[in-house]
PDB file of C-alpha atoms in Angstrom:
ATOM      1  CA  TYR A   1      -8.736  11.308  -3.450  1.00  0.00           C
ATOM      2  CA  GLU A   2      -7.901  10.883  -7.105  1.00  0.00           C
ATOM      3  CA  PRO A   3      -5.000   8.720  -8.278  1.00  0.00           C
ATOM      4  CA  ALA A   4      -1.828  10.447  -8.822  1.00  0.00           C
ATOM      5  CA  GLU A   5       1.767   9.801  -9.637  1.00  0.00           C
ATOM      6  CA  ASP A   6       2.352   7.612  -6.551  1.00  0.00           C
ATOM      7  CA  SER A   7      -0.248   5.392  -7.669  1.00  0.00           C
ATOM      8  CA  PHE A   8       0.853   5.208 -11.204  1.00  0.00           C
ATOM      9  CA  LEU A   9       4.298   4.572 -10.335  1.00  0.00           C
ATOM     10  CA  LEU A  10       3.235   1.507  -8.033  1.00  0.00           C
ATOM     11  CA  ILE A  11       1.104   0.141 -10.792  1.00  0.00           C
ATOM     12  CA  LYS A  12       3.916   0.326 -13.103  1.00  0.00           C
ATOM     13  CA  TYR A  13       5.724  -2.412 -10.834  1.00  0.00           C
ATOM     14  CA  THR A  14       2.549  -4.363  -9.466  1.00  0.00           C
ATOM     15  CA  LYS A  15       0.357  -4.763 -12.591  1.00  0.00           C
ATOM     16  CA  ASN A  16       1.740  -8.032 -13.756  1.00  0.00           C
ATOM     17  CA  LEU A  17       2.299  -9.815 -10.118  1.00  0.00           C
ATOM     18  CA  LYS A  18       0.966 -13.285 -10.274  1.00  0.00           C
ATOM     19  CA  GLY A  19      -0.390 -15.050  -7.099  1.00  0.00           C
ATOM     20  CA  LYS A  20      -2.346 -14.154  -4.018  1.00  0.00           C
ATOM     21  CA  ILE A  21      -2.140 -10.452  -3.258  1.00  0.00           C
ATOM     22  CA  LEU A  22      -3.138  -7.985  -0.642  1.00  0.00           C
ATOM     23  CA  GLU A  23      -3.304  -4.154  -0.962  1.00  0.00           C
ATOM     24  CA  ILE A  24      -3.396  -2.250   2.297  1.00  0.00           C
ATOM     25  CA  GLY A  25      -5.028   1.275   1.835  1.00  0.00           C
ATOM     26  CA  CYS A  26      -6.392   0.602  -1.509  1.00  0.00           C
ATOM     27  CA  GLY A  27      -8.334   4.008  -1.594  1.00  0.00           C
ATOM     28  CA  SER A  28     -10.162   4.202  -5.112  1.00  0.00           C
ATOM     29  CA  GLY A  29      -8.789   0.518  -5.961  1.00  0.00           C
ATOM     30  CA  VAL A  30      -6.575   1.564  -9.128  1.00  0.00           C
ATOM     31  CA  VAL A  31      -3.708  -0.599  -8.074  1.00  0.00           C
ATOM     32  CA  CYS A  32      -5.277  -3.572  -7.086  1.00  0.00           C
ATOM     33  CA  LEU A  33      -8.059  -3.264  -9.666  1.00  0.00           C
ATOM     34  CA  THR A  34      -5.397  -3.096 -12.356  1.00  0.00           C
ATOM     35  CA  ASN A  35      -3.547  -6.144 -10.986  1.00  0.00           C
ATOM     36  CA  ALA A  36      -6.961  -8.237 -10.948  1.00  0.00           C
ATOM     37  CA  LEU A  37      -8.034  -7.142 -14.165  1.00  0.00           C
ATOM     38  CA  LYS A  38      -4.660  -8.257 -15.938  1.00  0.00           C
ATOM     39  CA  ASN A  39      -4.377 -11.321 -13.978  1.00  0.00           C
ATOM     40  CA  PRO A  40      -7.707 -13.164 -13.923  1.00  0.00           C
ATOM     41  CA  ASN A  41      -6.065 -16.190 -12.073  1.00  0.00           C
ATOM     42  CA  ASN A  42      -5.001 -13.885  -9.172  1.00  0.00           C
ATOM     43  CA  PHE A  43      -6.999 -13.565  -6.200  1.00  0.00           C
ATOM     44  CA  VAL A  44      -6.694  -9.898  -4.785  1.00  0.00           C
ATOM     45  CA  PHE A  45      -7.680  -8.726  -1.285  1.00  0.00           C
ATOM     46  CA  ALA A  46      -8.101  -5.080  -1.088  1.00  0.00           C
ATOM     47  CA  CYS A  47      -8.791  -3.072   2.065  1.00  0.00           C
ATOM     48  CA  ASP A  48      -8.908   0.365   3.431  1.00  0.00           C
ATOM     49  CA  ARG A  49     -10.112   2.045   6.707  1.00  0.00           C
ATOM     50  CA  SER A  50     -12.308   4.446   4.690  1.00  0.00           C
ATOM     51  CA  LYS A  51     -15.881   3.368   3.943  1.00  0.00           C
ATOM     52  CA  ASP A  52     -15.924   5.779   0.908  1.00  0.00           C
ATOM     53  CA  ALA A  53     -12.795   4.509  -0.581  1.00  0.00           C
ATOM     54  CA  LEU A  54     -13.828   0.979  -0.366  1.00  0.00           C
ATOM     55  CA  LYS A  55     -17.339   1.973  -2.005  1.00  0.00           C
ATOM     56  CA  LEU A  56     -15.499   3.529  -4.737  1.00  0.00           C
ATOM     57  CA  THR A  57     -13.235   0.189  -4.972  1.00  0.00           C
ATOM     58  CA  ARG A  58     -16.389  -1.871  -5.248  1.00  0.00           C
ATOM     59  CA  GLU A  59     -18.070   0.277  -7.704  1.00  0.00           C
ATOM     60  CA  ASN A  60     -15.059   0.109  -9.918  1.00  0.00           C
ATOM     61  CA  ALA A  61     -14.631  -3.495  -9.548  1.00  0.00           C
ATOM     62  CA  LYS A  62     -18.337  -3.884 -10.607  1.00  0.00           C
ATOM     63  CA  LEU A  63     -17.788  -1.876 -13.832  1.00  0.00           C
ATOM     64  CA  ASN A  64     -14.792  -4.023 -14.604  1.00  0.00           C
ATOM     65  CA  GLN A  65     -16.933  -7.029 -13.866  1.00  0.00           C
ATOM     66  CA  LEU A  66     -14.210  -8.457 -11.539  1.00  0.00           C
ATOM     67  CA  LYS A  67     -14.683 -11.627  -9.712  1.00  0.00           C
ATOM     68  CA  ASN A  68     -11.575 -12.354  -8.304  1.00  0.00           C
ATOM     69  CA  ILE A  69     -11.164  -9.608  -5.675  1.00  0.00           C
ATOM     70  CA  LYS A  70     -12.281  -9.446  -2.116  1.00  0.00           C
ATOM     71  CA  ILE A  71     -12.861  -5.856  -0.826  1.00  0.00           C
ATOM     72  CA  PHE A  72     -13.402  -5.180   2.882  1.00  0.00           C
ATOM     73  CA  GLN A  73     -12.774  -2.636   5.717  1.00  0.00           C
ATOM     74  CA  SER A  74      -9.891  -2.935   7.718  1.00  0.00           C
ATOM     75  CA  ASN A  75      -7.458  -0.431   9.462  1.00  0.00           C
ATOM     76  CA  MET A  76      -3.908  -1.800   8.264  1.00  0.00           C
ATOM     77  CA  PHE A  77      -4.030  -5.516   9.064  1.00  0.00           C
ATOM     78  CA  SER A  78      -6.778  -5.391  11.635  1.00  0.00           C
ATOM     79  CA  LYS A  79      -9.447  -7.370   9.749  1.00  0.00           C
ATOM     80  CA  VAL A  80      -6.911  -9.478   7.513  1.00  0.00           C
ATOM     81  CA  PRO A  81      -7.623 -12.974   8.565  1.00  0.00           C
ATOM     82  CA  LYS A  82      -4.527 -13.997  10.618  1.00  0.00           C
ATOM     83  CA  SER A  83      -4.477 -17.312   8.777  1.00  0.00           C
ATOM     84  CA  GLU A  84      -3.901 -15.635   5.307  1.00  0.00           C
ATOM     85  CA  LYS A  85      -0.446 -15.558   3.946  1.00  0.00           C
ATOM     86  CA  PHE A  86       0.249 -13.563   0.577  1.00  0.00           C
ATOM     87  CA  ASP A  87       2.644 -13.986  -2.432  1.00  0.00           C
ATOM     88  CA  TYR A  88       2.689 -10.006  -2.583  1.00  0.00           C
ATOM     89  CA  ILE A  89       1.587  -7.013  -0.242  1.00  0.00           C
ATOM     90  CA  ILE A  90       1.060  -3.538  -2.016  1.00  0.00           C
ATOM     91  CA  PHE A  91       1.243  -0.489   0.475  1.00  0.00           C
ATOM     92  CA  ASN A  92       1.282   3.438  -0.699  1.00  0.00           C
ATOM     93  CA  PRO A  93       0.820   4.676   2.826  1.00  0.00           C
ATOM     94  CA  PRO A  94      -0.206   8.334   3.763  1.00  0.00           C
ATOM     95  CA  TYR A  95       3.338   9.798   3.752  1.00  0.00           C
ATOM     96  CA  LEU A  96       3.048  13.428   4.087  1.00  0.00           C
ATOM     97  CA  PRO A  97       4.540  14.953   7.098  1.00  0.00           C
ATOM     98  CA  THR A  98       1.328  16.556   8.684  1.00  0.00           C
ATOM     99  CA  LEU A  99       1.037  18.807  11.878  1.00  0.00           C
ATOM    100  CA  LYS A 100      -1.992  18.686  13.934  1.00  0.00           C
ATOM    101  CA  GLU A 101      -3.232  21.960  12.716  1.00  0.00           C
ATOM    102  CA  GLU A 102      -2.832  20.682   8.963  1.00  0.00           C
ATOM    103  CA  GLN A 103      -5.329  17.853   9.384  1.00  0.00           C
ATOM    104  CA  LEU A 104      -8.398  17.785   7.502  1.00  0.00           C
ATOM    105  CA  LYS A 105     -11.645  16.598   8.828  1.00  0.00           C
ATOM    106  CA  GLY A 106     -13.246  13.343   7.523  1.00  0.00           C
ATOM    107  CA  ASN A 107     -11.712  10.495   5.665  1.00  0.00           C
ATOM    108  CA  LEU A 108      -9.854  12.627   3.218  1.00  0.00           C
ATOM    109  CA  ASN A 109      -7.134  12.955   6.008  1.00  0.00           C
ATOM    110  CA  TYR A 110      -6.335   9.382   5.897  1.00  0.00           C
ATOM    111  CA  ALA A 111      -5.020   9.362   2.593  1.00  0.00           C
ATOM    112  CA  PHE A 112      -2.147  11.886   3.080  1.00  0.00           C
ATOM    113  CA  ASP A 113      -1.702  12.221   6.986  1.00  0.00           C
ATOM    114  CA  GLY A 114       1.806  10.626   7.602  1.00  0.00           C
ATOM    115  CA  GLY A 115       1.936  12.245  11.263  1.00  0.00           C
ATOM    116  CA  LYS A 116       4.521  14.679  12.271  1.00  0.00           C
ATOM    117  CA  ASP A 117       7.558  12.887  10.372  1.00  0.00           C
ATOM    118  CA  GLY A 118       5.467  11.070   7.726  1.00  0.00           C
ATOM    119  CA  ARG A 119       6.274   7.696   9.346  1.00  0.00           C
ATOM    120  CA  LYS A 120       3.050   7.099  11.536  1.00  0.00           C
ATOM    121  CA  VAL A 121       1.246   4.546   9.418  1.00  0.00           C
ATOM    122  CA  LEU A 122       4.390   3.317   7.585  1.00  0.00           C
ATOM    123  CA  ASP A 123       6.135   2.201  10.873  1.00  0.00           C
ATOM    124  CA  ILE A 124       2.915   0.378  12.140  1.00  0.00           C
ATOM    125  CA  PHE A 125       2.989  -1.274   8.409  1.00  0.00           C
ATOM    126  CA  LEU A 126       6.819  -2.187   8.990  1.00  0.00           C
ATOM    127  CA  GLU A 127       6.177  -3.648  12.290  1.00  0.00           C
ATOM    128  CA  ASN A 128       3.231  -6.130  11.182  1.00  0.00           C
ATOM    129  CA  PHE A 129       3.789  -6.924   7.441  1.00  0.00           C
ATOM    130  CA  ASP A 130       5.721  -9.932   7.825  1.00  0.00           C
ATOM    131  CA  LYS A 131       2.891 -11.888   9.462  1.00  0.00           C
ATOM    132  CA  PHE A 132       0.986 -11.938   6.486  1.00  0.00           C
ATOM    133  CA  LEU A 133       3.595 -12.503   4.022  1.00  0.00           C
ATOM    134  CA  LYS A 134       4.703 -16.105   2.734  1.00  0.00           C
ATOM    135  CA  PRO A 135       8.436 -16.792   3.039  1.00  0.00           C
ATOM    136  CA  THR A 136       8.938 -16.453  -0.404  1.00  0.00           C
ATOM    137  CA  GLY A 137       6.782 -13.363  -0.780  1.00  0.00           C
ATOM    138  CA  ALA A 138       7.772  -9.778  -1.201  1.00  0.00           C
ATOM    139  CA  VAL A 139       6.272  -6.420  -0.509  1.00  0.00           C
ATOM    140  CA  PHE A 140       5.987  -3.553  -3.205  1.00  0.00           C
ATOM    141  CA  LEU A 141       6.103  -0.254  -0.985  1.00  0.00           C
ATOM    142  CA  LEU A 142       5.628   3.179  -2.222  1.00  0.00           C
ATOM    143  CA  HIS A 143       8.184   5.331  -0.227  1.00  0.00           C
ATOM    144  CA  SER A 144       8.656   8.943  -0.207  1.00  0.00           C
ATOM    145  CA  SER A 145      11.910  10.731   0.163  1.00  0.00           C
ATOM    146  CA  LEU A 146      10.377  12.974   2.903  1.00  0.00           C
ATOM    147  CA  ASN A 147      10.107   9.796   5.313  1.00  0.00           C
ATOM    148  CA  ASP A 148      13.898   8.807   5.905  1.00  0.00           C
ATOM    149  CA  THR A 149      14.280   6.046   3.362  1.00  0.00           C
ATOM    150  CA  GLN A 150      17.532   5.095   5.165  1.00  0.00           C
ATOM    151  CA  LYS A 151      15.389   4.565   8.556  1.00  0.00           C
ATOM    152  CA  THR A 152      13.085   2.130   6.506  1.00  0.00           C
ATOM    153  CA  ILE A 153      15.987   0.104   5.053  1.00  0.00           C
ATOM    154  CA  ASP A 154      17.386  -0.190   8.727  1.00  0.00           C
ATOM    155  CA  VAL A 155      14.049  -1.420  10.043  1.00  0.00           C
ATOM    156  CA  LEU A 156      13.901  -4.038   7.507  1.00  0.00           C
ATOM    157  CA  SER A 157      17.449  -5.055   7.554  1.00  0.00           C
ATOM    158  CA  LYS A 158      16.854  -5.658  11.308  1.00  0.00           C
ATOM    159  CA  LYS A 159      13.896  -7.935  10.512  1.00  0.00           C
ATOM    160  CA  GLY A 160      15.790  -9.800   7.993  1.00  0.00           C
ATOM    161  CA  PHE A 161      14.551  -8.340   4.679  1.00  0.00           C
ATOM    162  CA  SER A 162      16.311  -6.891   1.976  1.00  0.00           C
ATOM    163  CA  VAL A 163      15.479  -3.649  -0.019  1.00  0.00           C
ATOM    164  CA  SER A 164      15.675  -3.002  -3.641  1.00  0.00           C
ATOM    165  CA  LEU A 165      14.808   0.136  -5.448  1.00  0.00           C
ATOM    166  CA  LEU A 166      12.551  -0.755  -8.427  1.00  0.00           C
ATOM    167  CA  GLY A 167      11.903   2.951  -9.825  1.00  0.00           C
ATOM    168  CA  GLU A 168      11.664   6.547  -8.683  1.00  0.00           C
ATOM    169  CA  GLU A 169      10.083   9.740  -9.886  1.00  0.00           C
ATOM    170  CA  SER A 170      10.735  13.320  -8.687  1.00  0.00           C
ATOM    171  CA  CYS A 171       7.455  15.309  -7.882  1.00  0.00           C
ATOM    172  CA  PHE A 172       7.417  18.852  -6.626  1.00  0.00           C
ATOM    173  CA  PHE A 173       9.184  18.819  -3.142  1.00  0.00           C
ATOM    174  CA  GLU A 174       9.932  15.139  -2.963  1.00  0.00           C
ATOM    175  CA  LYS A 175      11.157  11.885  -4.634  1.00  0.00           C
ATOM    176  CA  LEU A 176       8.689   8.756  -4.911  1.00  0.00           C
ATOM    177  CA  MET A 177      10.330   5.385  -5.095  1.00  0.00           C
ATOM    178  CA  VAL A 178       8.910   1.916  -5.275  1.00  0.00           C
ATOM    179  CA  LEU A 179      10.931  -0.496  -2.977  1.00  0.00           C
ATOM    180  CA  LYS A 180      10.836  -4.200  -3.176  1.00  0.00           C
ATOM    181  CA  ILE A 181      11.085  -5.972   0.161  1.00  0.00           C
ATOM    182  CA  LYS A 182      11.925  -9.674   0.372  1.00  0.00           C
ATOM    183  CA  LYS A 183      13.324 -12.008   3.074  1.00  0.00           C
ATOM    184  CA  VAL A 184      17.104 -12.454   2.901  1.00  0.00           C
TER     185      VAL A 184
END
């Protein structure tokens, strides 16, 4: 899956973050590798469930001679060490509402399939991210207008987090947004 508007919008707001960073669902690696390249003192963790995506991320890291990145296979947070806490977590979830008959065979499906309401993966992320975030840390979340933004804000508010809109872009049939999430 080639990087598109959503990835480039996320890069705009994450390329200069400093510290220990985790990208969940790194895909081709364009977001995490951009940060690692621009900030050689950072340590960036990048994970994805797709072996194909990880192979591409590793190739891109090697081409850019990056030493400050750890790339590993993980379905969401399943293989992220429980002892690790991050300054920033970046996530561009699969967010397209997808019915069973619309699913593709193979790994490409993971890149876009957000379940019936587009929230299948997003809700799992929202339930778990805070276990890996430093108390002063923040999440940079790519969110689609197709996924009930108010529901996301309500879930985060109940968990004691504030949400600010950093930027948005209209694309085809949706609006893409980058949300910054911080502990209140």
